[in-house]
Short mmCIF file of C-alpha atoms in Angstrom, two decimals:
data_model
loop_
_atom_site.label_atom_id
_atom_site.label_comp_id
_atom_site.label_asym_id
_atom_site.label_seq_id
_atom_site.Cartn_x
_atom_site.Cartn_y
_atom_site.Cartn_z
CA UNK A 8 0.01 -0.06 -0.35
CA UNK A 9 0.95 3.78 -0.22
CA UNK A 10 0.11 5.84 2.88
CA UNK A 11 0.46 9.54 1.61
CA UNK A 12 0.31 12.70 4.28
CA UNK A 13 -2.37 15.23 3.15
CA UNK A 14 -2.22 17.14 6.11
CA UNK A 15 -3.15 17.55 10.30
CA UNK A 16 -4.39 13.66 10.64
CA UNK A 17 -5.50 13.26 7.31
CA UNK A 18 -3.59 10.54 5.08
CA UNK A 19 -4.72 8.93 1.65
CA UNK A 20 -4.26 4.88 1.92
CA UNK A 21 -4.36 3.02 -1.27
CA UNK A 22 -4.02 -0.46 -1.36
CA UNK A 23 -2.38 -2.80 -3.63
CA UNK A 24 -5.63 -3.29 -5.50
CA UNK A 25 -6.35 0.60 -5.76
CA UNK A 26 -8.79 1.11 -2.51
CA UNK A 27 -8.61 4.53 -1.59
CA UNK A 28 -9.18 5.21 1.93
CA UNK A 29 -9.07 8.73 3.55
CA UNK A 30 -8.35 9.38 6.93
CA UNK A 31 -10.30 12.04 9.08
CA UNK A 32 -10.49 14.95 6.44
CA UNK A 33 -9.99 18.78 7.48
CA UNK A 34 -12.52 21.14 6.46
CA UNK A 35 -10.19 23.77 4.85
CA UNK A 36 -10.15 27.03 6.81
CA UNK A 37 -11.90 25.89 9.42
CA UNK A 38 -11.41 27.28 12.83
CA UNK A 39 -11.46 30.89 11.82
CA UNK A 40 -8.60 29.87 9.27
CA UNK A 41 -6.63 27.90 11.88
CA UNK A 42 -6.48 25.13 9.04
CA UNK A 43 -4.54 26.61 6.21
CA UNK A 44 -3.87 22.74 4.17
CA UNK A 45 -5.56 23.09 1.02
CA UNK A 46 -8.98 21.45 0.34
CA UNK A 47 -8.86 17.45 0.10
CA UNK A 48 -9.85 17.06 -3.67
CA UNK A 49 -8.44 13.41 -4.03
CA UNK A 50 -11.54 10.71 -4.46
CA UNK A 51 -11.95 8.33 -2.01
CA UNK A 52 -13.64 4.68 -1.47
CA UNK A 53 -13.77 4.72 2.07
CA UNK A 54 -13.47 8.06 4.48
CA UNK A 55 -13.10 6.98 8.71
CA UNK A 56 -13.98 9.74 10.89
CA UNK A 57 -12.66 9.62 14.39
CA UNK A 58 -14.86 12.36 16.04
CA UNK A 59 -17.36 15.62 14.69
CA UNK A 60 -14.52 18.17 14.86
CA UNK A 61 -14.18 20.13 11.43
CA UNK A 62 -10.77 19.46 11.56
CA UNK A 63 -11.44 16.12 10.93
CA UNK A 64 -15.11 15.28 9.80
CA UNK A 65 -15.32 17.02 5.92
CA UNK A 66 -17.82 14.83 3.75
CA UNK A 67 -17.43 16.83 0.88
CA UNK A 68 -15.22 14.24 -0.40
CA UNK A 69 -14.98 13.41 -4.40
CA UNK A 70 -15.87 9.59 -5.35
CA UNK A 71 -18.82 8.90 -3.36
CA UNK A 72 -17.08 7.31 -0.75
CA UNK A 73 -18.62 4.94 2.34
CA UNK A 74 -18.17 7.01 5.54
CA UNK A 75 -17.03 4.97 8.85
CA UNK A 76 -17.86 6.25 12.15
CA UNK A 77 -18.01 4.57 15.71
CA UNK A 78 -16.85 1.57 17.61
CA UNK A 79 -17.47 -2.10 15.97
CA UNK A 80 -16.23 -4.04 13.75
CA UNK A 81 -17.29 -3.68 9.94
CA UNK A 82 -16.07 -4.96 6.48
CA UNK A 83 -16.51 -2.04 3.71
CA UNK A 84 -15.26 -2.78 0.35
CA UNK A 85 -13.23 -5.30 1.31
CA UNK A 86 -11.19 -3.62 3.71
CA UNK A 87 -11.53 -4.96 7.55
CA UNK A 88 -12.22 -1.89 9.94
CA UNK A 89 -12.19 -2.27 13.69
CA UNK A 90 -13.66 0.73 15.64
CA UNK A 91 -12.80 1.07 19.33
CA UNK A 92 -14.40 3.84 21.27
CA UNK A 93 -11.91 6.47 23.32
CA UNK A 94 -12.15 9.75 24.47
CA UNK A 95 -10.38 13.02 23.09
CA UNK A 96 -9.32 14.05 26.61
CA UNK A 97 -8.22 12.73 29.96
CA UNK A 98 -11.63 12.93 31.48
CA UNK A 99 -13.43 10.50 29.85
CA UNK A 100 -14.87 12.98 27.15
CA UNK A 101 -16.13 15.75 29.55
CA UNK A 102 -13.89 18.18 27.55
CA UNK A 103 -13.67 17.76 24.37
CA UNK A 104 -16.17 14.05 23.88
CA UNK A 105 -15.23 11.00 22.45
CA UNK A 106 -12.54 9.65 19.85
CA UNK A 107 -12.84 6.59 17.80
CA UNK A 108 -9.48 4.41 17.16
CA UNK A 109 -9.57 2.87 13.50
CA UNK A 110 -7.53 -0.92 12.65
CA UNK A 111 -7.92 -1.06 9.14
CA UNK A 112 -6.38 -4.44 7.80
CA UNK A 113 -4.97 -3.44 4.17
CA UNK A 114 -3.07 -5.53 2.17
CA UNK A 115 -2.49 -8.06 5.61
CA UNK A 116 -0.78 -4.93 6.98
CA UNK A 117 -2.65 -3.43 10.24
CA UNK A 118 -2.94 0.53 10.20
CA UNK A 119 -3.93 2.16 13.11
CA UNK A 120 -5.15 5.18 12.90
CA UNK A 121 -5.55 6.79 16.61
CA UNK A 122 -7.76 10.18 15.59
CA UNK A 123 -7.49 12.40 18.58
CA UNK A 124 -6.74 10.44 21.18
CA UNK A 125 -6.50 12.42 24.33
CA UNK A 126 -5.37 9.57 26.89
CA UNK A 127 -3.08 6.69 27.27
CA UNK A 128 -4.50 3.25 26.92
CA UNK A 129 -5.91 0.98 29.19
CA UNK A 130 -4.73 -2.91 29.09
CA UNK A 131 -8.35 -3.33 27.76
CA UNK A 132 -8.54 -0.76 25.20
CA UNK A 133 -5.05 -2.12 23.80
CA UNK A 134 -6.41 -5.37 23.75
CA UNK A 135 -9.23 -4.02 21.92
CA UNK A 136 -7.14 -2.16 19.38
CA UNK A 137 -5.44 -5.54 18.67
CA UNK A 138 -2.35 -5.87 16.01
CA UNK A 139 -0.54 -2.80 15.06
CA UNK A 140 1.96 -2.80 11.93
CA UNK A 141 1.56 0.75 11.32
CA UNK A 142 0.72 3.30 13.57
CA UNK A 143 -0.85 7.05 12.96
CA UNK A 144 -0.17 9.09 16.07
CA UNK A 145 -1.21 12.36 17.16
CA UNK A 146 1.99 13.80 18.94
CA UNK A 147 1.32 18.07 19.09
CA UNK A 148 -0.51 17.67 22.86
CA UNK A 149 -2.69 20.40 23.98
CA UNK A 150 -5.65 18.61 22.03
CA UNK A 151 -4.47 15.28 21.75
CA UNK A 152 -1.65 13.26 23.73
CA UNK A 153 1.41 14.82 23.32
CA UNK A 154 4.73 13.56 22.47
CA UNK A 155 5.46 12.09 26.26
CA UNK A 156 2.30 10.45 26.23
CA UNK A 157 2.59 9.12 22.43
CA UNK A 158 5.60 7.35 23.32
CA UNK A 159 3.45 5.33 26.37
CA UNK A 160 1.16 4.89 23.77
CA UNK A 161 3.67 3.39 21.15
CA UNK A 162 5.19 0.95 24.03
CA UNK A 163 2.08 -0.38 24.75
CA UNK A 164 0.65 -1.06 21.10
CA UNK A 165 4.46 -1.57 19.79
CA UNK A 166 3.85 -0.69 16.29
CA UNK A 167 6.93 -1.81 13.26
CA UNK A 168 6.28 1.58 12.35
CA UNK A 169 5.28 5.04 13.62
CA UNK A 170 4.04 8.24 11.48
CA UNK A 171 2.96 11.13 13.31
CA UNK A 172 0.48 13.68 13.01
CA UNK A 173 -1.45 16.40 14.24
CA UNK A 174 1.37 18.35 15.10
CA UNK A 175 2.32 22.06 14.20
CA UNK A 176 3.21 23.25 10.58
CA UNK A 177 2.86 26.85 8.99
CA UNK A 178 -0.12 25.79 7.74
CA UNK A 179 -1.79 24.61 11.28
CA UNK A 180 -2.60 27.78 13.54
CA UNK A 181 -3.30 25.68 16.46
CA UNK A 182 -1.55 25.74 19.74
CA UNK A 183 0.08 22.77 19.22
CA UNK A 184 4.03 21.42 19.32
CA UNK A 185 5.83 20.87 16.05
CA UNK A 186 7.27 17.03 15.52
CA UNK A 187 10.65 18.00 16.23
CA UNK A 188 9.78 17.48 19.88
CA UNK A 189 8.59 13.63 19.07
CA UNK A 190 11.30 12.69 16.95
CA UNK A 191 14.23 13.93 19.20
CA UNK A 192 16.42 11.19 19.84
CA UNK A 193 14.41 8.54 17.75
CA UNK A 194 15.51 6.90 14.42
CA UNK A 195 13.82 8.67 12.06
CA UNK A 196 13.33 8.38 8.31
CA UNK A 197 12.20 11.81 6.66
CA UNK A 198 10.00 11.16 3.43
CA UNK A 199 8.54 13.98 1.45
CA UNK A 200 4.76 13.11 1.55
CA UNK A 201 4.11 9.27 0.61
CA UNK A 202 5.67 6.16 2.05
CA UNK A 203 5.23 2.57 0.37
CA UNK A 204 4.49 -0.22 3.16
CA UNK A 205 4.57 -4.01 2.46
CA UNK A 206 3.99 -6.80 4.93
CA UNK A 207 6.93 -8.32 3.87
CA UNK A 208 8.97 -5.17 4.07
CA UNK A 209 7.92 -3.96 7.96
CA UNK A 210 11.22 -3.08 9.85
CA UNK A 211 12.16 -5.56 12.91
CA UNK A 212 13.00 -2.33 14.77
CA UNK A 213 10.27 0.12 15.33
CA UNK A 214 11.28 2.82 12.42
CA UNK A 215 9.78 6.69 12.69
CA UNK A 216 8.62 7.88 9.07
CA UNK A 217 8.13 11.86 9.11
CA UNK A 218 5.96 12.29 5.93
CA UNK A 219 5.61 16.13 4.91
CA UNK A 220 2.44 17.25 4.47
CA UNK A 221 0.93 17.57 0.48
CA UNK A 222 -1.55 19.84 1.22
#
């Protein structure tokens, strides 16, 4: 598969068979212009939405996609997707509401998108998430887990590949931290905007890929 970073928490994942999945598409210009990434114009077959905030829930996506929200297991257009209900904060949702983690089985690889996770995972939550090969993890803090808490979640889920998201850039005006806070001291591979992942080539040692937003 190919994983392309659109921006913020949005990725375009294309399976080997050509199925296109977009995660958490943002509404360009939302939050008073806080999200400055260009509008998403790529078509999709499937769109996952972790929660109903405007920087994660654009529905004007080309391709007549199926939208996936909430907890539970389902098969959508040949892709097995498991949603796990968690929270957007450390107060059981009292501050920012609920959030869904999605584990998507694509080309034999478990790709997990944490959405706007706001807390560490309990043993039961981690067990429900299941096997993780590729982890798309928020690292900017303030609205989500920060770099330190992201490390704790990573140590719990033990992915082969880590791709950070939801961090400060020149196109994100939110008061969140840049990706540098997270990657400090880590073995990092920087990629322009897209990475190819194959089950047989998953690294044995956990590897961080930092993708440049393409929008």
